[in-house]
PDB file of C-alpha atoms in Angstrom:
ATOM      1  CA  GLU A1104     -14.276   3.498 -15.574  1.00 90.00           C
ATOM      2  CA  VAL A1105     -12.137   1.762 -12.978  1.00 95.00           C
ATOM      3  CA  LYS A1106      -8.791   0.582 -14.197  1.00 97.00           C
ATOM      4  CA  LEU A1107      -6.203  -1.350 -12.200  1.00 98.00           C
ATOM      5  CA  VAL A1108      -2.594  -1.345 -13.327  1.00 97.00           C
ATOM      6  CA  GLU A1109      -0.067  -3.677 -11.747  1.00 96.00           C
ATOM      7  CA  PHE A1110       3.683  -3.241 -11.697  1.00 93.00           C
ATOM      8  CA  GLY A1111       6.614  -5.031 -10.136  1.00 94.00           C
ATOM      9  CA  GLY A1112       7.140  -8.746 -10.102  1.00 91.00           C
ATOM     10  CA  GLY A1113       9.898 -10.472 -12.018  1.00 97.00           C
ATOM     11  CA  SER A1114      12.226 -13.368 -11.251  1.00 98.00           C
ATOM     12  CA  VAL A1115      13.959 -14.239  -7.990  1.00 98.00           C
ATOM     13  CA  GLN A1116      15.797 -17.117  -6.443  1.00 98.00           C
ATOM     14  CA  THR A1117      14.179 -19.281  -3.766  1.00 98.00           C
ATOM     15  CA  GLY A1118      14.233 -17.443  -0.447  1.00 98.00           C
ATOM     16  CA  GLY A1119      14.315 -14.040  -2.057  1.00 98.00           C
ATOM     17  CA  SER A1120      11.836 -11.163  -1.920  1.00 98.00           C
ATOM     18  CA  LEU A1121       9.728  -9.273  -4.412  1.00 98.00           C
ATOM     19  CA  ARG A1122       7.105  -6.583  -4.328  1.00 98.00           C
ATOM     20  CA  VAL A1123       4.175  -6.135  -6.622  1.00 98.00           C
ATOM     21  CA  ALA A1124       1.955  -3.083  -6.562  1.00 98.00           C
ATOM     22  CA  CYS A1125      -1.231  -1.895  -8.170  1.00 98.00           C
ATOM     23  CA  VAL A1126      -2.628   1.548  -8.799  1.00 98.00           C
ATOM     24  CA  MET A1127      -6.302   2.363  -9.295  1.00 97.00           C
ATOM     25  CA  HIS A1128      -7.489   4.870 -11.860  1.00 95.00           C
ATOM     26  CA  GLY A1129     -10.965   6.200 -12.406  1.00 90.00           C
ATOM     27  CA  SER A1130     -12.557   5.897  -9.006  1.00 89.00           C
ATOM     28  CA  THR A1131     -12.240   6.632  -5.297  1.00 92.00           C
ATOM     29  CA  PHE A1132      -9.692   4.138  -4.017  1.00 95.00           C
ATOM     30  CA  SER A1133     -10.725   4.465  -0.366  1.00 95.00           C
ATOM     31  CA  ARG A1134     -14.120   2.909  -1.097  1.00 96.00           C
ATOM     32  CA  TYR A1135     -12.687  -0.418  -2.266  1.00 97.00           C
ATOM     33  CA  THR A1136     -11.478  -3.596  -0.714  1.00 98.00           C
ATOM     34  CA  MET A1137      -8.299  -4.600  -2.513  1.00 98.00           C
ATOM     35  CA  ALA A1138      -6.808  -8.016  -2.994  1.00 98.00           C
ATOM     36  CA  TRP A1139      -4.148 -10.030  -4.752  1.00 98.00           C
ATOM     37  CA  PHE A1140      -4.864 -13.298  -6.470  1.00 98.00           C
ATOM     38  CA  ARG A1141      -2.578 -15.594  -8.383  1.00 98.00           C
ATOM     39  CA  GLN A1142      -3.022 -18.168 -11.076  1.00 98.00           C
ATOM     40  CA  THR A1143      -0.949 -20.783 -12.860  1.00 97.00           C
ATOM     41  CA  PRO A1144      -1.945 -22.505 -16.123  1.00 95.00           C
ATOM     42  CA  GLY A1145      -4.649 -25.092 -15.620  1.00 94.00           C
ATOM     43  CA  LYS A1146      -5.482 -24.026 -12.080  1.00 96.00           C
ATOM     44  CA  GLU A1147      -8.155 -21.833 -10.551  1.00 96.00           C
ATOM     45  CA  ARG A1148      -7.380 -18.319  -9.464  1.00 97.00           C
ATOM     46  CA  GLU A1149      -6.279 -18.391  -5.831  1.00 97.00           C
ATOM     47  CA  GLY A1150      -6.768 -15.631  -3.290  1.00 98.00           C
ATOM     48  CA  VAL A1151      -3.435 -14.642  -1.744  1.00 98.00           C
ATOM     49  CA  ALA A1152      -4.055 -11.551   0.387  1.00 98.00           C
ATOM     50  CA  ALA A1153      -6.695  -8.902   0.848  1.00 98.00           C
ATOM     51  CA  ILE A1154      -7.094  -5.616   2.718  1.00 98.00           C
ATOM     52  CA  ASP A1155     -10.420  -3.935   3.289  1.00 97.00           C
ATOM     53  CA  THR A1156     -11.335  -0.282   3.768  1.00 97.00           C
ATOM     54  CA  ALA A1157     -10.672  -0.571   7.512  1.00 96.00           C
ATOM     55  CA  ASP A1158      -7.214  -2.035   6.815  1.00 96.00           C
ATOM     56  CA  ILE A1159      -8.328  -5.465   7.988  1.00 97.00           C
ATOM     57  CA  THR A1160      -6.189  -8.064   6.226  1.00 98.00           C
ATOM     58  CA  LYS A1161      -6.537 -11.687   5.322  1.00 98.00           C
ATOM     59  CA  PHE A1162      -3.987 -14.113   3.927  1.00 98.00           C
ATOM     60  CA  ALA A1163      -4.018 -17.540   2.381  1.00 98.00           C
ATOM     61  CA  GLU A1164      -2.536 -20.189   4.656  1.00 98.00           C
ATOM     62  CA  SER A1165       0.229 -20.848   2.143  1.00 98.00           C
ATOM     63  CA  VAL A1166       1.613 -17.306   2.413  1.00 98.00           C
ATOM     64  CA  LEU A1167       0.865 -16.487   6.044  1.00 98.00           C
ATOM     65  CA  GLY A1168       3.948 -15.034   7.724  1.00 98.00           C
ATOM     66  CA  ARG A1169       5.753 -14.534   4.403  1.00 98.00           C
ATOM     67  CA  PHE A1170       3.580 -12.011   2.553  1.00 98.00           C
ATOM     68  CA  THR A1171       2.270  -8.633   3.691  1.00 98.00           C
ATOM     69  CA  ILE A1172      -0.316  -6.404   2.074  1.00 98.00           C
ATOM     70  CA  SER A1173      -0.649  -2.666   2.500  1.00 98.00           C
ATOM     71  CA  ARG A1174      -2.547   0.192   0.930  1.00 97.00           C
ATOM     72  CA  ASP A1175      -1.767   3.868   0.401  1.00 97.00           C
ATOM     73  CA  VAL A1176      -5.041   5.725   0.086  1.00 95.00           C
ATOM     74  CA  ALA A1177      -3.411   9.002  -0.914  1.00 95.00           C
ATOM     75  CA  MET A1178      -1.603   7.335  -3.815  1.00 95.00           C
ATOM     76  CA  GLY A1179      -4.419   4.917  -4.652  1.00 96.00           C
ATOM     77  CA  THR A1180      -2.104   1.933  -4.493  1.00 97.00           C
ATOM     78  CA  VAL A1181      -2.043  -1.501  -2.902  1.00 98.00           C
ATOM     79  CA  SER A1182       1.215  -3.391  -2.482  1.00 98.00           C
ATOM     80  CA  LEU A1183       2.093  -7.005  -1.803  1.00 98.00           C
ATOM     81  CA  ARG A1184       5.468  -7.637  -0.271  1.00 98.00           C
ATOM     82  CA  MET A1185       6.546 -11.245  -0.743  1.00 98.00           C
ATOM     83  CA  ASN A1186       9.356 -12.655   1.378  1.00 98.00           C
ATOM     84  CA  ASP A1187      10.926 -16.123   1.571  1.00 98.00           C
ATOM     85  CA  LEU A1188       9.635 -16.912  -1.885  1.00 98.00           C
ATOM     86  CA  ARG A1189       9.317 -20.520  -2.983  1.00 98.00           C
ATOM     87  CA  PRO A1190       9.023 -22.110  -6.434  1.00 98.00           C
ATOM     88  CA  GLU A1191       5.359 -22.832  -5.711  1.00 97.00           C
ATOM     89  CA  ASP A1192       4.770 -19.050  -5.490  1.00 98.00           C
ATOM     90  CA  THR A1193       5.475 -18.817  -9.227  1.00 98.00           C
ATOM     91  CA  ALA A1194       2.322 -17.495 -10.896  1.00 98.00           C
ATOM     92  CA  THR A1195       0.695 -14.555 -12.555  1.00 98.00           C
ATOM     93  CA  TYR A1196      -0.442 -12.187  -9.813  1.00 98.00           C
ATOM     94  CA  TYR A1197      -3.617 -10.159 -10.274  1.00 98.00           C
ATOM     95  CA  CYS A1198      -4.827  -7.099  -8.413  1.00 98.00           C
ATOM     96  CA  ALA A1199      -8.561  -6.916  -7.714  1.00 98.00           C
ATOM     97  CA  ALA A1200     -10.991  -4.366  -6.287  1.00 98.00           C
ATOM     98  CA  GLY A1201     -14.489  -4.733  -4.930  1.00 98.00           C
ATOM     99  CA  GLN A1202     -17.009  -3.212  -2.585  1.00 97.00           C
ATOM    100  CA  GLY A1203     -19.164  -4.631   0.192  1.00 95.00           C
ATOM    101  CA  ILE A1204     -17.083  -7.755   0.635  1.00 97.00           C
ATOM    102  CA  THR A1205     -17.337  -9.552   3.979  1.00 96.00           C
ATOM    103  CA  TRP A1206     -14.266 -10.821   5.816  1.00 94.00           C
ATOM    104  CA  TRP A1207     -15.284 -14.400   5.018  1.00 95.00           C
ATOM    105  CA  SER A1208     -15.244 -13.638   1.299  1.00 96.00           C
ATOM    106  CA  LEU A1209     -12.069 -11.550   1.126  1.00 98.00           C
ATOM    107  CA  LEU A1210     -10.185 -14.241  -0.795  1.00 98.00           C
ATOM    108  CA  ARG A1211     -13.052 -15.228  -3.089  1.00 98.00           C
ATOM    109  CA  ALA A1212     -12.470 -14.140  -6.661  1.00 97.00           C
ATOM    110  CA  ASN A1213     -16.164 -13.983  -7.532  1.00 97.00           C
ATOM    111  CA  ASP A1214     -16.711 -11.162  -5.042  1.00 96.00           C
ATOM    112  CA  TYR A1215     -14.370  -8.773  -6.839  1.00 98.00           C
ATOM    113  CA  GLU A1216     -15.576  -6.538  -9.629  1.00 97.00           C
ATOM    114  CA  TYR A1217     -12.435  -5.090 -11.142  1.00 98.00           C
ATOM    115  CA  TRP A1218      -9.211  -6.808 -12.170  1.00 98.00           C
ATOM    116  CA  GLY A1219      -5.793  -5.814 -13.385  1.00 98.00           C
ATOM    117  CA  GLN A1220      -4.028  -7.410 -16.340  1.00 97.00           C
ATOM    118  CA  GLY A1221      -1.638  -9.441 -14.175  1.00 97.00           C
ATOM    119  CA  THR A1222       2.076  -9.405 -13.535  1.00 97.00           C
ATOM    120  CA  HIS A1223       4.265 -12.486 -13.546  1.00 97.00           C
ATOM    121  CA  VAL A1224       6.398 -13.738 -10.676  1.00 98.00           C
ATOM    122  CA  THR A1225       8.927 -16.532 -11.181  1.00 98.00           C
ATOM    123  CA  VAL A1226      10.780 -18.158  -8.301  1.00 98.00           C
ATOM    124  CA  TYR A1227      13.610 -20.436  -9.397  1.00 97.00           C
ATOM    125  CA  SER A1228      15.608 -22.959  -7.405  1.00 92.00           C
TER     126      SER A1228
END
């Protein structure tokens, strides 16, 4: 059974940086496209960044140039480095894994099969 466990996150002042990471248990990490989504109460889950098995990446417009995503196949982890954080980045961040996802669908939640439990990020003014 595939299990995704997130760690990192926390609280930071506007303009600061944080890193969240996710480790996969129970399957072969290299076979999966990995992504980060975020959600705030009352809103739909939003795709933030994704990286496929060829290390092709995709970012939401709102985080382009501020966030980077990377994967470590040997460790089975995917990381999201968030710079220049803004209050609107405050959310619960979820790690997701899926297979056979096209570039056009990299930030679509419905295309991902496995999800972590979420880790919270708060950006205060």
